[in-house]
Structures are given as structure tokens and as C-alpha cells.
mmJSON file of the N, C-alpha and C atoms, coordinates in Angstrom:
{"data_MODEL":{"atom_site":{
"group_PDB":["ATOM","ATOM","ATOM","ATOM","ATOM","ATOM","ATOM","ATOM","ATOM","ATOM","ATOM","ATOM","ATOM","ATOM","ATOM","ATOM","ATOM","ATOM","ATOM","ATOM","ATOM","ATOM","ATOM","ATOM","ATOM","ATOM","ATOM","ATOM","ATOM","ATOM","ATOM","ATOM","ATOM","ATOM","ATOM","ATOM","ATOM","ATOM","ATOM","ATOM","ATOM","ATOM","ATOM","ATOM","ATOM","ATOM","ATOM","ATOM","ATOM","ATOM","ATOM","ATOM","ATOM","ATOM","ATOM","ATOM","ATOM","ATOM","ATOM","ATOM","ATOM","ATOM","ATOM","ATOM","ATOM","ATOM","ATOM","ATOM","ATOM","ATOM","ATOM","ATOM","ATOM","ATOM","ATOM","ATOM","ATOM","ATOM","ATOM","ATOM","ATOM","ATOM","ATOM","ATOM","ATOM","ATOM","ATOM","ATOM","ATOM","ATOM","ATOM","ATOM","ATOM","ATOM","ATOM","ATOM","ATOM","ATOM","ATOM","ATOM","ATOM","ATOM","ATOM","ATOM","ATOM","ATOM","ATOM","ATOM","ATOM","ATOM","ATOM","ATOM","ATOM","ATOM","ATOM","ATOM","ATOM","ATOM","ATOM","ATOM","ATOM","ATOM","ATOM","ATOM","ATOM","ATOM","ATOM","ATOM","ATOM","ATOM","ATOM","ATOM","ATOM","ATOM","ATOM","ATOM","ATOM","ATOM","ATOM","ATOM","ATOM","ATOM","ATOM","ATOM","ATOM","ATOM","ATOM","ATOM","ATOM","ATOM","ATOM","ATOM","ATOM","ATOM","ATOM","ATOM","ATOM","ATOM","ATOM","ATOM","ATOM","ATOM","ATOM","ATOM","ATOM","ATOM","ATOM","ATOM","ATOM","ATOM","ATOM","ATOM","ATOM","ATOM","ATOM","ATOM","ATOM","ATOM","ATOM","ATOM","ATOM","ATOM","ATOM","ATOM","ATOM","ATOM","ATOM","ATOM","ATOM","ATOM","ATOM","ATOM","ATOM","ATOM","ATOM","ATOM","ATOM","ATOM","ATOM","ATOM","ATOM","ATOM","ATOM","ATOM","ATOM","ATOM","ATOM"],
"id":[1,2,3,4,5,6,7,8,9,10,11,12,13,14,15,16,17,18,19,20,21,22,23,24,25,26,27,28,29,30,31,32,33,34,35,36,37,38,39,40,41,42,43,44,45,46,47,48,49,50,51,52,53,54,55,56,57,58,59,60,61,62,63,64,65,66,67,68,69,70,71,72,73,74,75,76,77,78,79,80,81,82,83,84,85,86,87,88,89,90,91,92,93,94,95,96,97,98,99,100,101,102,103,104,105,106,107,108,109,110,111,112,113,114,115,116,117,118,119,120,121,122,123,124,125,126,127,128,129,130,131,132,133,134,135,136,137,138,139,140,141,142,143,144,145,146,147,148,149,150,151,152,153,154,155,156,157,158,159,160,161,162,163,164,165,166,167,168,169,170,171,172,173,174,175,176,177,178,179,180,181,182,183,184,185,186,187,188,189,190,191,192,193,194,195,196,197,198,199,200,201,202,203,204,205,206,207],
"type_symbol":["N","C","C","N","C","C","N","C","C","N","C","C","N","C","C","N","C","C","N","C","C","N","C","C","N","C","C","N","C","C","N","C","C","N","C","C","N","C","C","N","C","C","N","C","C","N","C","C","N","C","C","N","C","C","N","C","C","N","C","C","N","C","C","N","C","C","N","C","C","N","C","C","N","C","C","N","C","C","N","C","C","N","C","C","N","C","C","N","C","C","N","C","C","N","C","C","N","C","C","N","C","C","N","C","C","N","C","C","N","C","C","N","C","C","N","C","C","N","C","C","N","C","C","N","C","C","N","C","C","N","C","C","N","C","C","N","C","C","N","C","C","N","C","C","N","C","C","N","C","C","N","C","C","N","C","C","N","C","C","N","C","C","N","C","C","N","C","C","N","C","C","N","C","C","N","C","C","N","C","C","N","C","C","N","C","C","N","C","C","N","C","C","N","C","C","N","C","C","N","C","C","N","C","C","N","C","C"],
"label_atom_id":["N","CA","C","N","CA","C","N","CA","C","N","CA","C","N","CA","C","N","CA","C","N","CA","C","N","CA","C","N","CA","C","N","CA","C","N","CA","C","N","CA","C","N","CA","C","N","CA","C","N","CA","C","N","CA","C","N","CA","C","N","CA","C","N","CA","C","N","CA","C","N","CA","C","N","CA","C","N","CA","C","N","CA","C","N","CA","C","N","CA","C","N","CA","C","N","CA","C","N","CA","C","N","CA","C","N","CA","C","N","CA","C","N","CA","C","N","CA","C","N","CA","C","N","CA","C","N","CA","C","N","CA","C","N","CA","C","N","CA","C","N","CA","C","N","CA","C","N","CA","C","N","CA","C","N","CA","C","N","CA","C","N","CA","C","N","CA","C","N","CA","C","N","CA","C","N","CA","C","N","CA","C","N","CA","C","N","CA","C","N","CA","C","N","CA","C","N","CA","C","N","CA","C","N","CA","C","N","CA","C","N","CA","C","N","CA","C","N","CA","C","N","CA","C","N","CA","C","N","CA","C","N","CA","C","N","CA","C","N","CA","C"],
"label_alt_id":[null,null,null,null,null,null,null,null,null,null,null,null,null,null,null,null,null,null,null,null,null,null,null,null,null,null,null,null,null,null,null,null,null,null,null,null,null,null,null,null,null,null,null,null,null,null,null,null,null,null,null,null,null,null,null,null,null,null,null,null,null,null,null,null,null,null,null,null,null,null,null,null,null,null,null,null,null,null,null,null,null,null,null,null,null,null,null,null,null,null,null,null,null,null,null,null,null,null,null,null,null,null,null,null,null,null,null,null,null,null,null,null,null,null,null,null,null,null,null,null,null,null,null,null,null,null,null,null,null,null,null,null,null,null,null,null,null,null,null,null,null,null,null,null,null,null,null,null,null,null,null,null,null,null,null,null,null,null,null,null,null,null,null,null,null,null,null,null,null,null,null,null,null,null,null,null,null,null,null,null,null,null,null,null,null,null,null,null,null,null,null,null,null,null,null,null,null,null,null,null,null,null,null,null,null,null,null],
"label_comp_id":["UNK","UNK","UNK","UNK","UNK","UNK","UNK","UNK","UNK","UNK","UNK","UNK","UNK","UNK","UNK","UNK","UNK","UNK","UNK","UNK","UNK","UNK","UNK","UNK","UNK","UNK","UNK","UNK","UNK","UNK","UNK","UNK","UNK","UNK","UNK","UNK","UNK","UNK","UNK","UNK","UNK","UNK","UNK","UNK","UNK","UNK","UNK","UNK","UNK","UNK","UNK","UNK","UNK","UNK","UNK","UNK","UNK","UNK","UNK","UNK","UNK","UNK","UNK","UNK","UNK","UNK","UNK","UNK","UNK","UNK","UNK","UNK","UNK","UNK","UNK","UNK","UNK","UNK","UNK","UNK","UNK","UNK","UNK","UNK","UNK","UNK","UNK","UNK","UNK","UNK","UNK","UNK","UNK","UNK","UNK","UNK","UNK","UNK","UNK","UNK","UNK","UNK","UNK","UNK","UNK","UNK","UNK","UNK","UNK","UNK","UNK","UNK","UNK","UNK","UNK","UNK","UNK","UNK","UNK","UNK","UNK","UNK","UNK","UNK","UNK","UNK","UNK","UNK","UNK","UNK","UNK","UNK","UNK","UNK","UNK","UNK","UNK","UNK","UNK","UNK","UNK","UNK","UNK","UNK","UNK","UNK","UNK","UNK","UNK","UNK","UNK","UNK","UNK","UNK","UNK","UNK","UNK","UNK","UNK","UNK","UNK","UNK","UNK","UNK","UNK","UNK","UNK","UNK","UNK","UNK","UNK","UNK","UNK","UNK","UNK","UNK","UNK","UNK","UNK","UNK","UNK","UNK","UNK","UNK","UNK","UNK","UNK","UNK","UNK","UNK","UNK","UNK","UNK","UNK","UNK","UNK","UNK","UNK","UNK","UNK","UNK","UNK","UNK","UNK","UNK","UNK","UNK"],
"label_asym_id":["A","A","A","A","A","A","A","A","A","A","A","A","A","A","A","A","A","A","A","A","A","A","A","A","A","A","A","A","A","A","A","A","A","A","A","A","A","A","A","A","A","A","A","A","A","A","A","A","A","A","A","A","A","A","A","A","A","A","A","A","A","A","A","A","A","A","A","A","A","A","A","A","A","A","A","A","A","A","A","A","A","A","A","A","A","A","A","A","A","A","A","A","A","A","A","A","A","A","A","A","A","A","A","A","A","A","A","A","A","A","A","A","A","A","A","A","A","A","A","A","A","A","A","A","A","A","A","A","A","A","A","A","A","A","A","A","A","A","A","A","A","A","A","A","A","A","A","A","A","A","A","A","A","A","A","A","A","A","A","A","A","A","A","A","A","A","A","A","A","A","A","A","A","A","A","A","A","A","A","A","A","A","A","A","A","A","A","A","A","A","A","A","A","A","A","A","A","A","A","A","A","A","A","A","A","A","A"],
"label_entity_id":["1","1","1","1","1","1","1","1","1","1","1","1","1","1","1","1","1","1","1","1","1","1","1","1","1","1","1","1","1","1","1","1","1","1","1","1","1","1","1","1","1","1","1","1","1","1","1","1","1","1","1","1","1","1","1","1","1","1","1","1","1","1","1","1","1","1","1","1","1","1","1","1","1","1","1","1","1","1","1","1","1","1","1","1","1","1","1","1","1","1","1","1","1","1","1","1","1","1","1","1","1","1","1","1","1","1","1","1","1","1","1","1","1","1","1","1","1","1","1","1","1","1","1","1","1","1","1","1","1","1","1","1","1","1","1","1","1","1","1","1","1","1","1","1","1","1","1","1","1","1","1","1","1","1","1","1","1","1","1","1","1","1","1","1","1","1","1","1","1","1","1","1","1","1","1","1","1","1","1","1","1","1","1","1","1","1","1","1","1","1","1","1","1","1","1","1","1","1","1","1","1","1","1","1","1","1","1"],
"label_seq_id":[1,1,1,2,2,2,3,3,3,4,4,4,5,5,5,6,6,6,7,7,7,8,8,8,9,9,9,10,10,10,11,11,11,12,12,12,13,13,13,14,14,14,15,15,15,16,16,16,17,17,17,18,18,18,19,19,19,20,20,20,21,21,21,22,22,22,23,23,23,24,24,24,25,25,25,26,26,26,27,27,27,28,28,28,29,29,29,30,30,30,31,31,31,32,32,32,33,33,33,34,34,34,35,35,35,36,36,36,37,37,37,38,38,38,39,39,39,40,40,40,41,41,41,42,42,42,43,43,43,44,44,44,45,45,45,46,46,46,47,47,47,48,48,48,49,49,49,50,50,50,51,51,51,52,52,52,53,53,53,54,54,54,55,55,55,56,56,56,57,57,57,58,58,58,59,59,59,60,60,60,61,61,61,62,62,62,63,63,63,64,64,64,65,65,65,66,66,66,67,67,67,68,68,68,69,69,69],
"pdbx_PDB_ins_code":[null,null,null,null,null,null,null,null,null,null,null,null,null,null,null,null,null,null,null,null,null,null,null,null,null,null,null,null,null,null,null,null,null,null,null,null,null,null,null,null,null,null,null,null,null,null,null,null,null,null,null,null,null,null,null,null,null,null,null,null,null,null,null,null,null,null,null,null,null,null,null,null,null,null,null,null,null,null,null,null,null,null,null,null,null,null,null,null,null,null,null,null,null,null,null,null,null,null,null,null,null,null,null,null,null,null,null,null,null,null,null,null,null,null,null,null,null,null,null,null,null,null,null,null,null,null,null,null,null,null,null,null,null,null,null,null,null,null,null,null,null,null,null,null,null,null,null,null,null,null,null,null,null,null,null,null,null,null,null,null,null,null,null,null,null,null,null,null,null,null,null,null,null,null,null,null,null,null,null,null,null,null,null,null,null,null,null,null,null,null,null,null,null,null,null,null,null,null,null,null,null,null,null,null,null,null,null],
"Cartn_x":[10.126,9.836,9.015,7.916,6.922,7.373,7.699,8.119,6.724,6.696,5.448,5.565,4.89,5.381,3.749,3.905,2.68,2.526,1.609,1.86,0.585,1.081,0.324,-0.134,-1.087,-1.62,-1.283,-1.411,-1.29,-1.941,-3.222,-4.31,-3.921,-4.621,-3.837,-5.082,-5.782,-6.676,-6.112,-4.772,-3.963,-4.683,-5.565,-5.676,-4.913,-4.934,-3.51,-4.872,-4.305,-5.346,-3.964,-4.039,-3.166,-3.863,-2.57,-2.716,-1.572,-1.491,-0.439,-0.475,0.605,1.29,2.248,2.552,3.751,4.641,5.718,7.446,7.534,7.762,8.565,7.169,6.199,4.997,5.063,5.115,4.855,5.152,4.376,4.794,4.01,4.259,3.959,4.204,3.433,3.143,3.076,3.83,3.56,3.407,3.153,2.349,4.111,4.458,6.196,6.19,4.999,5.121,4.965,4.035,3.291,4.204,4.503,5.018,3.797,2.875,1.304,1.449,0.874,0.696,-0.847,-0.632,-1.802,-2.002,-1.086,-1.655,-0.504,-1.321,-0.537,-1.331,0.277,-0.103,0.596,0.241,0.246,-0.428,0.516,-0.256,-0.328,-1.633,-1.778,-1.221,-0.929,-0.214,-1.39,-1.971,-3.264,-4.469,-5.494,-7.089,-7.352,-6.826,-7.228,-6.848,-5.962,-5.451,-6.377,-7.488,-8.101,-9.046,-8.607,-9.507,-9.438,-8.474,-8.662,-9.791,-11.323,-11.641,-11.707,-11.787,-11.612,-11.17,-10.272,-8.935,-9.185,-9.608,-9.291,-7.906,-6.458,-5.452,-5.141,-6.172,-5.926,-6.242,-6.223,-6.051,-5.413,-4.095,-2.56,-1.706,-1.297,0.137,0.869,1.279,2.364,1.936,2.77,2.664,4.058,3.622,5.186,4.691,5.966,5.677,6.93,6.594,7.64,7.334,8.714,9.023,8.901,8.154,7.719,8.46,8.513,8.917,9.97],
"Cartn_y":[17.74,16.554,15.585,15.292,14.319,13.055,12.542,10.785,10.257,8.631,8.265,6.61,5.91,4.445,3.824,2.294,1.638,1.206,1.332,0.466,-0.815,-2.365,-3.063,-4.095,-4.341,-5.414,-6.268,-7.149,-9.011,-9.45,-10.579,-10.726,-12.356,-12.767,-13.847,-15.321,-14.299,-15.418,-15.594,-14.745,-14.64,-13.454,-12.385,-11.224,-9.937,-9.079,-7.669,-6.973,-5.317,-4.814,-3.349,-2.396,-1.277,-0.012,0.856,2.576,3.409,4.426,5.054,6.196,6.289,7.044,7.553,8.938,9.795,8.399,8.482,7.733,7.41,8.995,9.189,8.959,8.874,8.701,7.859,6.729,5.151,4.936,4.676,3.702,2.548,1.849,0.569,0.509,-0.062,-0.333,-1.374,-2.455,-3.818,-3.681,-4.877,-5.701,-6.033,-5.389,-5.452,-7.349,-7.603,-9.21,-10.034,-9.868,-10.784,-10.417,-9.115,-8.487,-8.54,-8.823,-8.64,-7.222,-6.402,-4.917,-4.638,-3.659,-3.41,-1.763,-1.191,-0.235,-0.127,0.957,1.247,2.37,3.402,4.767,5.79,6.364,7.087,8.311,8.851,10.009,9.63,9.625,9.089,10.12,9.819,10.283,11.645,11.138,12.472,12.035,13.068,12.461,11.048,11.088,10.066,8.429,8.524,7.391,6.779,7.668,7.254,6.256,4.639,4.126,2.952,3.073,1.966,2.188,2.215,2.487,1.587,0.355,-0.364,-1.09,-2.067,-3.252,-3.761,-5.103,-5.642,-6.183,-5.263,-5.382,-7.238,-7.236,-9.282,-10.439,-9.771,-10.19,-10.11,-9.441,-8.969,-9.71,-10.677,-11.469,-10.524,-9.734,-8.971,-7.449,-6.448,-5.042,-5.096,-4.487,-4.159,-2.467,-1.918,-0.536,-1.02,-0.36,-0.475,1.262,1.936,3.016,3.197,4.38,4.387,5.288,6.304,7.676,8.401],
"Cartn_z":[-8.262,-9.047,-8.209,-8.704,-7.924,-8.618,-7.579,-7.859,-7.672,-8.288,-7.768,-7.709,-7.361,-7.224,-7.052,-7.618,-7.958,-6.539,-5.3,-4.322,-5.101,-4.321,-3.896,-3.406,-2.62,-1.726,-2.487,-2.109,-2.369,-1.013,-1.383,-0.282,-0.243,0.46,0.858,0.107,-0.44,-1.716,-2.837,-3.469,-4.617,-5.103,-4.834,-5.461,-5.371,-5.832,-5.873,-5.981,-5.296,-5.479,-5.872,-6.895,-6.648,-6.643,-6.593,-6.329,-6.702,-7.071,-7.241,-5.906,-5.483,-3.917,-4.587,-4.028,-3.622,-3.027,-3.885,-3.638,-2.067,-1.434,0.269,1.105,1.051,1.616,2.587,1.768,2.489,4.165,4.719,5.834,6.314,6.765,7.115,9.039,9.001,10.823,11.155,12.124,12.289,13.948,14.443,15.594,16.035,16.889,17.556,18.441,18.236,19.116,17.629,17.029,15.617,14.552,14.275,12.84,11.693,12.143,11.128,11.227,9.557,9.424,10.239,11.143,11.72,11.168,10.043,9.526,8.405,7.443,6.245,5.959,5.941,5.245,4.543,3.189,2.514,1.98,0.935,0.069,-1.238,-1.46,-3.058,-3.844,-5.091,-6.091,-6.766,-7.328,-7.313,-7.212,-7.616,-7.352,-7.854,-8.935,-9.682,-9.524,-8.336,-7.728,-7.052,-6.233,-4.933,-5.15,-5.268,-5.778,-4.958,-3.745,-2.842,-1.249,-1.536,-0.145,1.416,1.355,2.266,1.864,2.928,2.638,4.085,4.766,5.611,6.204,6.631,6.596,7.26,7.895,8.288,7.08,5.952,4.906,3.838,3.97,3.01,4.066,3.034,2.772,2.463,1.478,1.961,1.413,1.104,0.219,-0.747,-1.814,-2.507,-2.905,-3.141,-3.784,-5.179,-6.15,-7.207,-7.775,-8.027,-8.26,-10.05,-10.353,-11.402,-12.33,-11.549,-12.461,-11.135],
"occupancy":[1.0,1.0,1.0,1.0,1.0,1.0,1.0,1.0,1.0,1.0,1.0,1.0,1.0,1.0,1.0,1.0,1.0,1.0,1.0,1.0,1.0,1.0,1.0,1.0,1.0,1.0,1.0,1.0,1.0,1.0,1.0,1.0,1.0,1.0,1.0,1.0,1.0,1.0,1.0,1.0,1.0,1.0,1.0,1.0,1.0,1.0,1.0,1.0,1.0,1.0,1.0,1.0,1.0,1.0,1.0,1.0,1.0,1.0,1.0,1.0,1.0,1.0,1.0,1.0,1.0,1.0,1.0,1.0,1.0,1.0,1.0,1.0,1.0,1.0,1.0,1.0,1.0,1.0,1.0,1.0,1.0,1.0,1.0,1.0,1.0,1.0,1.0,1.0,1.0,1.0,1.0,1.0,1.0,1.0,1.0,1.0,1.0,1.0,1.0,1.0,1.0,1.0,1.0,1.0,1.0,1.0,1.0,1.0,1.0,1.0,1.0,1.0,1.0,1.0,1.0,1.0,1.0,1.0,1.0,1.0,1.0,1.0,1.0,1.0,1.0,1.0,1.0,1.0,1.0,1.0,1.0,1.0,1.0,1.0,1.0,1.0,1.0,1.0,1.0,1.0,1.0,1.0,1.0,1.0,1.0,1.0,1.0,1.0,1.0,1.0,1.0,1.0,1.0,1.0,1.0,1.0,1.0,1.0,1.0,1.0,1.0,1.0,1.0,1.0,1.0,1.0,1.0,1.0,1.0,1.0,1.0,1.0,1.0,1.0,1.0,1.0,1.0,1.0,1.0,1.0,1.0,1.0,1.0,1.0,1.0,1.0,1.0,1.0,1.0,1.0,1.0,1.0,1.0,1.0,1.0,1.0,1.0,1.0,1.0,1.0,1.0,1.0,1.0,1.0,1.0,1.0,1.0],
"B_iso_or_equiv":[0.0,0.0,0.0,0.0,0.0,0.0,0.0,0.0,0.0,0.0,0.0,0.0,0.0,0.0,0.0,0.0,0.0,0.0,0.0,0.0,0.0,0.0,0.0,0.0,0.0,0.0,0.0,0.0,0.0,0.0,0.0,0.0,0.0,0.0,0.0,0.0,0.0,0.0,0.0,0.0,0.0,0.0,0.0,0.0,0.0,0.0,0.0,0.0,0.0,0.0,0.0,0.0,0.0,0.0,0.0,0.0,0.0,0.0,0.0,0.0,0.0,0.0,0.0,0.0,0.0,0.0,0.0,0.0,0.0,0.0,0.0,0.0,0.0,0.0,0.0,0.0,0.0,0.0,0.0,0.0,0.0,0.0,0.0,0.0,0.0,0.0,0.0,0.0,0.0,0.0,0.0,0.0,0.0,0.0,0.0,0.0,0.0,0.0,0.0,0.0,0.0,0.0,0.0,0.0,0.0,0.0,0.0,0.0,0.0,0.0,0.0,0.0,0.0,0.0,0.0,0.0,0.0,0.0,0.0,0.0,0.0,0.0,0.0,0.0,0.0,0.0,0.0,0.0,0.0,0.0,0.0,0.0,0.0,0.0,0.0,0.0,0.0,0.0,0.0,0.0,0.0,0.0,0.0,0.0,0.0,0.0,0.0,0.0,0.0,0.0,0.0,0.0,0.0,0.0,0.0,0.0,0.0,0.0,0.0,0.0,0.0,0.0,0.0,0.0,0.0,0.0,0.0,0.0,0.0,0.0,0.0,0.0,0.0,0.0,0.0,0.0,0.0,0.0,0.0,0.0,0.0,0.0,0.0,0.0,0.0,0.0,0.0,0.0,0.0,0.0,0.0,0.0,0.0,0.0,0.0,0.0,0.0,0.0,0.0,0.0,0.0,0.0,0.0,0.0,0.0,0.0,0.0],
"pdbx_formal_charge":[null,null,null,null,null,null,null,null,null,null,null,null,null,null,null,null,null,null,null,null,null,null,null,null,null,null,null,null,null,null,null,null,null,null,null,null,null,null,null,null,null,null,null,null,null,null,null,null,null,null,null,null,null,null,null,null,null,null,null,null,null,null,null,null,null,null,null,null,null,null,null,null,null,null,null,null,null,null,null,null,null,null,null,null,null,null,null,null,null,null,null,null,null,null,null,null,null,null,null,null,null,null,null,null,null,null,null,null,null,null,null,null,null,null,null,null,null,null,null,null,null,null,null,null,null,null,null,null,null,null,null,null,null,null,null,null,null,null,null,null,null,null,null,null,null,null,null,null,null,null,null,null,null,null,null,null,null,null,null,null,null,null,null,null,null,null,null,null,null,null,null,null,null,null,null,null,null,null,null,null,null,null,null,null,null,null,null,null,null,null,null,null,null,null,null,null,null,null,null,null,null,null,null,null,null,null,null],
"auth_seq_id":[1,1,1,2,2,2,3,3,3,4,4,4,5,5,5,6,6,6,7,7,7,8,8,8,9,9,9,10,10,10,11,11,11,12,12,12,13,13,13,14,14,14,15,15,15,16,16,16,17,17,17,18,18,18,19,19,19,20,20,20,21,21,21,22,22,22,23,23,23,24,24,24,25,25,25,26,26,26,27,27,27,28,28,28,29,29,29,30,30,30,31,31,31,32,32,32,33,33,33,34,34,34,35,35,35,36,36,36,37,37,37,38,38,38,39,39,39,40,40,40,41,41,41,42,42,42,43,43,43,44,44,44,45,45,45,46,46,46,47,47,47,48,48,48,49,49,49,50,50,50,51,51,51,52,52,52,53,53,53,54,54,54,55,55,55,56,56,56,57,57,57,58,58,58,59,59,59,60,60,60,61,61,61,62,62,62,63,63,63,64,64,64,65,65,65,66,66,66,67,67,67,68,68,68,69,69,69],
"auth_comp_id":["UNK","UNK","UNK","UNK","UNK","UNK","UNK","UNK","UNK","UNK","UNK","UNK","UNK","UNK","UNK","UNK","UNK","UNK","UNK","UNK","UNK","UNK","UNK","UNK","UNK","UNK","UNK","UNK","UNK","UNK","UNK","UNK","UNK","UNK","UNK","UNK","UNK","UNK","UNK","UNK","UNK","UNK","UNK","UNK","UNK","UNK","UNK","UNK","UNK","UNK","UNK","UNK","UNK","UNK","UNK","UNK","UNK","UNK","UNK","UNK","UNK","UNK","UNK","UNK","UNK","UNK","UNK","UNK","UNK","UNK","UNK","UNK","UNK","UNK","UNK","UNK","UNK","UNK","UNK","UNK","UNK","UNK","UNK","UNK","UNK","UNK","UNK","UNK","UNK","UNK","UNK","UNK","UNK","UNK","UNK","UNK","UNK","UNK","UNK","UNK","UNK","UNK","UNK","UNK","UNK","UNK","UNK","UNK","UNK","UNK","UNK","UNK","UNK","UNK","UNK","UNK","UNK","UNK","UNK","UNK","UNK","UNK","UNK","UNK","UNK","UNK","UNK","UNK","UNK","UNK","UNK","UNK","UNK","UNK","UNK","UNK","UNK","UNK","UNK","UNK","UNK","UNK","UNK","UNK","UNK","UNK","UNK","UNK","UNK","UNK","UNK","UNK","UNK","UNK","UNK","UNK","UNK","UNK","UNK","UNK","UNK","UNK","UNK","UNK","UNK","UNK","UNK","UNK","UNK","UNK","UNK","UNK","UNK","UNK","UNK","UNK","UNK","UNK","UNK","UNK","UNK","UNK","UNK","UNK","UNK","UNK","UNK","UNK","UNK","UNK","UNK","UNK","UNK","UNK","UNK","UNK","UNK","UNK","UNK","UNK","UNK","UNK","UNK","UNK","UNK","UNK","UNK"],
"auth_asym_id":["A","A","A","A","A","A","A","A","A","A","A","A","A","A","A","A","A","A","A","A","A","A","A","A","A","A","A","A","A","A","A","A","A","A","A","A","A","A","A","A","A","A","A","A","A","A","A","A","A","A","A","A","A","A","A","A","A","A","A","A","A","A","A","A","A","A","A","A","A","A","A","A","A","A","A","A","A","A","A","A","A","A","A","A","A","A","A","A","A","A","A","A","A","A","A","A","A","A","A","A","A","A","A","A","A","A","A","A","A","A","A","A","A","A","A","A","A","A","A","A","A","A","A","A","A","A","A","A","A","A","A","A","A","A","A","A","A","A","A","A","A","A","A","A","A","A","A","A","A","A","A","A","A","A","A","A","A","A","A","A","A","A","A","A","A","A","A","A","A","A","A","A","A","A","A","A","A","A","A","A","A","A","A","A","A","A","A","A","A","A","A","A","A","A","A","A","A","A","A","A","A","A","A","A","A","A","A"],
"auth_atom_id":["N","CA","C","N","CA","C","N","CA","C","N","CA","C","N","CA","C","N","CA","C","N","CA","C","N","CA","C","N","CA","C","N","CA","C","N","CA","C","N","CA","C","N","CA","C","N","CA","C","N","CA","C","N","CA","C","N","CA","C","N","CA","C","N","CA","C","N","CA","C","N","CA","C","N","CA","C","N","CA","C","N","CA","C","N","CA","C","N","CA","C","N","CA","C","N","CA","C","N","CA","C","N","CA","C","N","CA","C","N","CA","C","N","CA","C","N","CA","C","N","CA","C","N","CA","C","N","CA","C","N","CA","C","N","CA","C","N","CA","C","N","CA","C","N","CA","C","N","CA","C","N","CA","C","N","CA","C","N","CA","C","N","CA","C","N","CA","C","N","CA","C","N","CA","C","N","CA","C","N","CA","C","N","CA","C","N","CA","C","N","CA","C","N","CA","C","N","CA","C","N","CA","C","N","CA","C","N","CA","C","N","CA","C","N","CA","C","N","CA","C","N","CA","C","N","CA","C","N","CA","C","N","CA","C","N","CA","C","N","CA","C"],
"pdbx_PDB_model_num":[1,1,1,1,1,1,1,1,1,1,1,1,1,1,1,1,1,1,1,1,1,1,1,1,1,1,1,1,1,1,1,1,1,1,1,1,1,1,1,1,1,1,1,1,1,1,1,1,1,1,1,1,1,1,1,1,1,1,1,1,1,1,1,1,1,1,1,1,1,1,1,1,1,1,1,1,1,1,1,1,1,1,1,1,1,1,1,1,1,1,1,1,1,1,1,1,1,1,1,1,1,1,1,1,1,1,1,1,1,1,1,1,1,1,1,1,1,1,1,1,1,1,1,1,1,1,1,1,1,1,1,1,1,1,1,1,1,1,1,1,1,1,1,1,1,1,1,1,1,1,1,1,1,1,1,1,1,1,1,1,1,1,1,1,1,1,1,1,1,1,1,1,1,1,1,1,1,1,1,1,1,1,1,1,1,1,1,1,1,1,1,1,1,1,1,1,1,1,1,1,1,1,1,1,1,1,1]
}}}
């Protein structure tokens, strides 16, 4: 059973940007002195997800994932 979950940015201008990812995928990477994400990574859900190509991560206020199916 392929789970799948909406991830998404929230930028720190008030814009969201999303994607659909594989559920267990997710990880998140922070700065162990700052706690700023200095990376974020996943497996998109299928082809048709791939619609995020560049994201300046010094510009996300935060990430959410919400579980779909």
C-alpha cells in the first residue's frame, strides 16, 4: 500500500508551494547550532508530482507534511 502525504513549504513572504511524497520518505536536516533546515529530502509520490525544481531553503519558515491516503 503506497501511502502518500501533501508535503509543504511555507516561505517566509506568506507563499506555500506543494508536492505529493511517499508517507516514510521524508527527512528534514537542520543546522545542530541554528536549527535552520539546511536540507530536505524525499521520494515523490509519482511522476506527476515532480513539480518542485528549485526552493531557496533560506527562505522556508517552516514545512508541514499532512497524510493523505
Amino acid at each position: 500500500m503506497n501511502r502518500k502525504s501533501i508535503l509543504t513549504y511555507h516561505f517566509k513572504n506568506g507563499t506555500t508551494v506543494q508536492t505529493t511524497i511517499k508517507t516514510d520518505s521524508l527527512e528534514v536536516f537542520r543546522n545542530k547550532q541554528t536549527g535552520t533546515i539546511v536540507r530536505v529530502e524525499y521520494n515523490f509520490f509519482d511522476e506527476s508530482s515532480r513539480r518542485i525544481y528549485v526552493i531557496d531553503i533560506s527562505e522556508i519558515a517552516y514545512i508541514t507534511s499532512e497524510l493523505v491516503s
